[in-house]
mmCIF file of C-alpha atoms in Angstrom:
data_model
loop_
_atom_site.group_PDB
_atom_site.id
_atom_site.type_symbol
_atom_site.label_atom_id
_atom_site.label_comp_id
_atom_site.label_asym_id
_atom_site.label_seq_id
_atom_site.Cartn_x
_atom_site.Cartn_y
_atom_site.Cartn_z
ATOM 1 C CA UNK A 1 153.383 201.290 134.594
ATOM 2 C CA UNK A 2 157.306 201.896 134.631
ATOM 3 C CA UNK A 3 159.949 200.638 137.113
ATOM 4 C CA UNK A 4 161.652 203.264 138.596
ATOM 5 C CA UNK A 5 165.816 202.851 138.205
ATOM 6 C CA UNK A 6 166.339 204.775 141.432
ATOM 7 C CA UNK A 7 163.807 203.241 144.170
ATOM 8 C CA UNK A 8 163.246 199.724 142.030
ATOM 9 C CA UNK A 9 158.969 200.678 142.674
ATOM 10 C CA UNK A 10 156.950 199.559 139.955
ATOM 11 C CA UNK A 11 154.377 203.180 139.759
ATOM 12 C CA UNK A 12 151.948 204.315 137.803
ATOM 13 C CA UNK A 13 153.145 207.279 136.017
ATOM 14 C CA UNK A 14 154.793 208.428 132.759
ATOM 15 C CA UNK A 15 157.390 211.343 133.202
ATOM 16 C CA UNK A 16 158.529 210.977 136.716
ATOM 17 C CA UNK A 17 158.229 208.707 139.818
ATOM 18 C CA UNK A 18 156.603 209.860 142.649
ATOM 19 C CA UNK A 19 158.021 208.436 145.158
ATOM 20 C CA UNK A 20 161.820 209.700 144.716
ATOM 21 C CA UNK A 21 161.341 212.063 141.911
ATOM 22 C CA UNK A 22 164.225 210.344 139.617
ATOM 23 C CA UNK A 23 162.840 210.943 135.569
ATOM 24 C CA UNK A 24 160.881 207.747 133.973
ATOM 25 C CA UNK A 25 160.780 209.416 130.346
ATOM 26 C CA UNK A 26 162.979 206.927 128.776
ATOM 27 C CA UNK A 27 162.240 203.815 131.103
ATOM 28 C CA UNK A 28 160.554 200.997 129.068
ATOM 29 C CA UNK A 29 156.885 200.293 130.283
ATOM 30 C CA UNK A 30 156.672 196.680 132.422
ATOM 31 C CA UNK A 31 153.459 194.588 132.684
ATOM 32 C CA UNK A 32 151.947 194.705 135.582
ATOM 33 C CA UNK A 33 148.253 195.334 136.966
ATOM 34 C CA UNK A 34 149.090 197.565 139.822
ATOM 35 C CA UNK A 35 151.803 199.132 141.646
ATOM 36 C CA UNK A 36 154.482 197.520 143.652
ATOM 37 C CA UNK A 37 155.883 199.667 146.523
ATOM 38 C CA UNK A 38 159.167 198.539 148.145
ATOM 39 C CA UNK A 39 159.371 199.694 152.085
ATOM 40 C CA UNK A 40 163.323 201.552 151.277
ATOM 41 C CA UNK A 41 164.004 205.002 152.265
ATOM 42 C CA UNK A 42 162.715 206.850 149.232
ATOM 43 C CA UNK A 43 159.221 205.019 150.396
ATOM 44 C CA UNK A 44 160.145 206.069 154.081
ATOM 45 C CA UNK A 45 160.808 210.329 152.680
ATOM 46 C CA UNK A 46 157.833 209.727 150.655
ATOM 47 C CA UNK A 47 155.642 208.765 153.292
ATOM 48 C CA UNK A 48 157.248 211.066 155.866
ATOM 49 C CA UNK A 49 156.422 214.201 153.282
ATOM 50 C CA UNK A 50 152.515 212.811 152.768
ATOM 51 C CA UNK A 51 151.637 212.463 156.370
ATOM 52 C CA UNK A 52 153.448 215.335 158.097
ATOM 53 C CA UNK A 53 150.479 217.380 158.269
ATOM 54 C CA UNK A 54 148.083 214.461 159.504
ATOM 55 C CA UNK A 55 150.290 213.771 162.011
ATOM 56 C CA UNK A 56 151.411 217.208 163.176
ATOM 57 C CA UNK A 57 147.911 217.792 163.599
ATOM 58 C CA UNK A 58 147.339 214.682 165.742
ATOM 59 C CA UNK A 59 149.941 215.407 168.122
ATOM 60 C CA UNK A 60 148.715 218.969 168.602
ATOM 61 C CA UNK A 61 144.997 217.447 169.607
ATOM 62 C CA UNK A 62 146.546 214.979 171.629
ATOM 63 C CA UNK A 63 148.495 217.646 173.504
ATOM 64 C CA UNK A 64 145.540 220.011 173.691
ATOM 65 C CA UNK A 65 143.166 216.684 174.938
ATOM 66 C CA UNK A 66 145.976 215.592 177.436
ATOM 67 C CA UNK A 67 145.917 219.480 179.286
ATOM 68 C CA UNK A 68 142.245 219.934 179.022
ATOM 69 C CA UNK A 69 141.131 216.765 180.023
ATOM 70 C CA UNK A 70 137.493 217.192 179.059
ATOM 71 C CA UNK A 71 134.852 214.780 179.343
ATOM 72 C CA UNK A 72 133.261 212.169 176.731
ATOM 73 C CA UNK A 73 131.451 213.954 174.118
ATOM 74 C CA UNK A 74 130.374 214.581 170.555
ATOM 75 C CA UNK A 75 132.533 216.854 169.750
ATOM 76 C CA UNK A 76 135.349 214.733 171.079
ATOM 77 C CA UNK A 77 134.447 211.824 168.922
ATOM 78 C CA UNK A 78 134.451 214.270 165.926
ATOM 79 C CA UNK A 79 137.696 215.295 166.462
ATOM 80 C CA UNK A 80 138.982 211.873 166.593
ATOM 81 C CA UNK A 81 136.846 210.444 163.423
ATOM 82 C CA UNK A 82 138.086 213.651 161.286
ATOM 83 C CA UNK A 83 142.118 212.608 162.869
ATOM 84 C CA UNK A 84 141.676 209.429 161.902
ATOM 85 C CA UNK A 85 139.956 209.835 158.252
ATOM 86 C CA UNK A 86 142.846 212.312 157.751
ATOM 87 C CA UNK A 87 145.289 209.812 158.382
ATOM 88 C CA UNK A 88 143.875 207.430 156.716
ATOM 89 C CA UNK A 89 143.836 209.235 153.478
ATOM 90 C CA UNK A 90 147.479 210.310 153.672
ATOM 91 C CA UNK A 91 148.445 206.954 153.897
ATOM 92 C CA UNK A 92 146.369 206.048 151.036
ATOM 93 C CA UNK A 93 147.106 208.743 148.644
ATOM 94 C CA UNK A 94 148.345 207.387 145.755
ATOM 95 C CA UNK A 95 145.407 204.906 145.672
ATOM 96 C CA UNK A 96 142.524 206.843 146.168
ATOM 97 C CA UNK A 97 142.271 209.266 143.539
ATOM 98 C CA UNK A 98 141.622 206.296 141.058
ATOM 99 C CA UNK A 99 138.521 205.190 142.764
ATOM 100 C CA UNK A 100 136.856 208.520 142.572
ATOM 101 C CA UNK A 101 138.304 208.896 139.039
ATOM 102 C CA UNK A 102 135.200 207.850 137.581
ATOM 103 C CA UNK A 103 133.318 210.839 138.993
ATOM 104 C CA UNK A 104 136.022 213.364 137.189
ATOM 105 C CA UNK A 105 136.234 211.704 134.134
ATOM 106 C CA UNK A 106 136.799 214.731 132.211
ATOM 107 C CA UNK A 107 138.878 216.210 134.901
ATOM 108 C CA UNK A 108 142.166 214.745 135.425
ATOM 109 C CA UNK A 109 144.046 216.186 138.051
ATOM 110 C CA UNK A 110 140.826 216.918 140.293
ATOM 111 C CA UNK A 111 140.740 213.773 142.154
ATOM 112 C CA UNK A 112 144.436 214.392 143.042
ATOM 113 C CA UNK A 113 143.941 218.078 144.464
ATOM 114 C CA UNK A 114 139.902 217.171 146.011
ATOM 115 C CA UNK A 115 141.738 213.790 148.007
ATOM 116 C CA UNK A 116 144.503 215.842 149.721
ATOM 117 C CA UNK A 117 142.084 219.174 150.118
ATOM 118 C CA UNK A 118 140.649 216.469 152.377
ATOM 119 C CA UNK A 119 143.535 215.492 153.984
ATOM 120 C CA UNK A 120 144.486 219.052 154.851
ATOM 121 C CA UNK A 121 140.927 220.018 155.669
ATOM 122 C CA UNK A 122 139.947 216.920 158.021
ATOM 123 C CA UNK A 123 143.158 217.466 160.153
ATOM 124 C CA UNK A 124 142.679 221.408 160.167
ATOM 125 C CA UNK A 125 139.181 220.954 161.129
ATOM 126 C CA UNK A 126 140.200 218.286 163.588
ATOM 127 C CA UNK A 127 142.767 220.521 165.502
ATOM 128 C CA UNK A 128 139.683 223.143 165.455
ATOM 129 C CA UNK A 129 137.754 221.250 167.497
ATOM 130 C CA UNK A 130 140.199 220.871 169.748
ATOM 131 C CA UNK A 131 140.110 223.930 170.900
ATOM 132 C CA UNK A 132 136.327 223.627 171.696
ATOM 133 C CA UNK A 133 136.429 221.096 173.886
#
């Protein structure tokens, strides 16, 4: 873990933080167990650039639900469970690839890219069903 001179987050990573992007190559390493996020404005653009496409997405259904007005159904209820796993997985991002880590031992960027295909694919199959219902 390194503190980050920019935002003041304590973040796992070695080269640069991920949060604002400012270099961590020559911070010294700090002590801690996990990360400590400070709510600032680099957390604020940081969150703003993970959820955009979750949220973009949940507007559009909304919209599309709102004009249709269609009646209780499956379909419906799919729509909002895949909104609302999308969401939740943007927000948790930067925790969730290290609890599937252990599956992708040998592969270390995979849990990374398969978390946010599922971001992007739970919202975009979300706004999908929109239109079919």
């Amino acid at each position: 873990m390194k503190q980050c001179p920019t935002c003041k987050m304590t973040v796992d990573a070695k080269n640069e933080c991920p949060i604002c992007g400012t270099t961590l190559t020559y911070e010294p390493i700090v002590d801690a167990e996990k990360e400590h996020i400070i709510l600032n404005k680099y957390y604020w653009v940081y969150f703003a650039k993970t959820t955009w496409f979750p949220l973009l997405c949940l507007i559009v259904c909304v919209v599309r639900v709102a004009i249709v007005r269609p009646q209780i159904s499956p379909l419906l209820f799919g729509m909002a469970g895949l909104l609302l796993i999308s969401i939740v997985v943007s927000i948790f991002q930067r925790y969730l690839p290290d609890l599937i880590r252990w599956k992708y031992i040998h592969m270390g960027e995979y849990a990374e890219f398969k978390i946010s295909m599922w971001k992007y694919l739970c919202a975009g199959v979300a706004v999908l069903f929109s239109f079919f219902v």
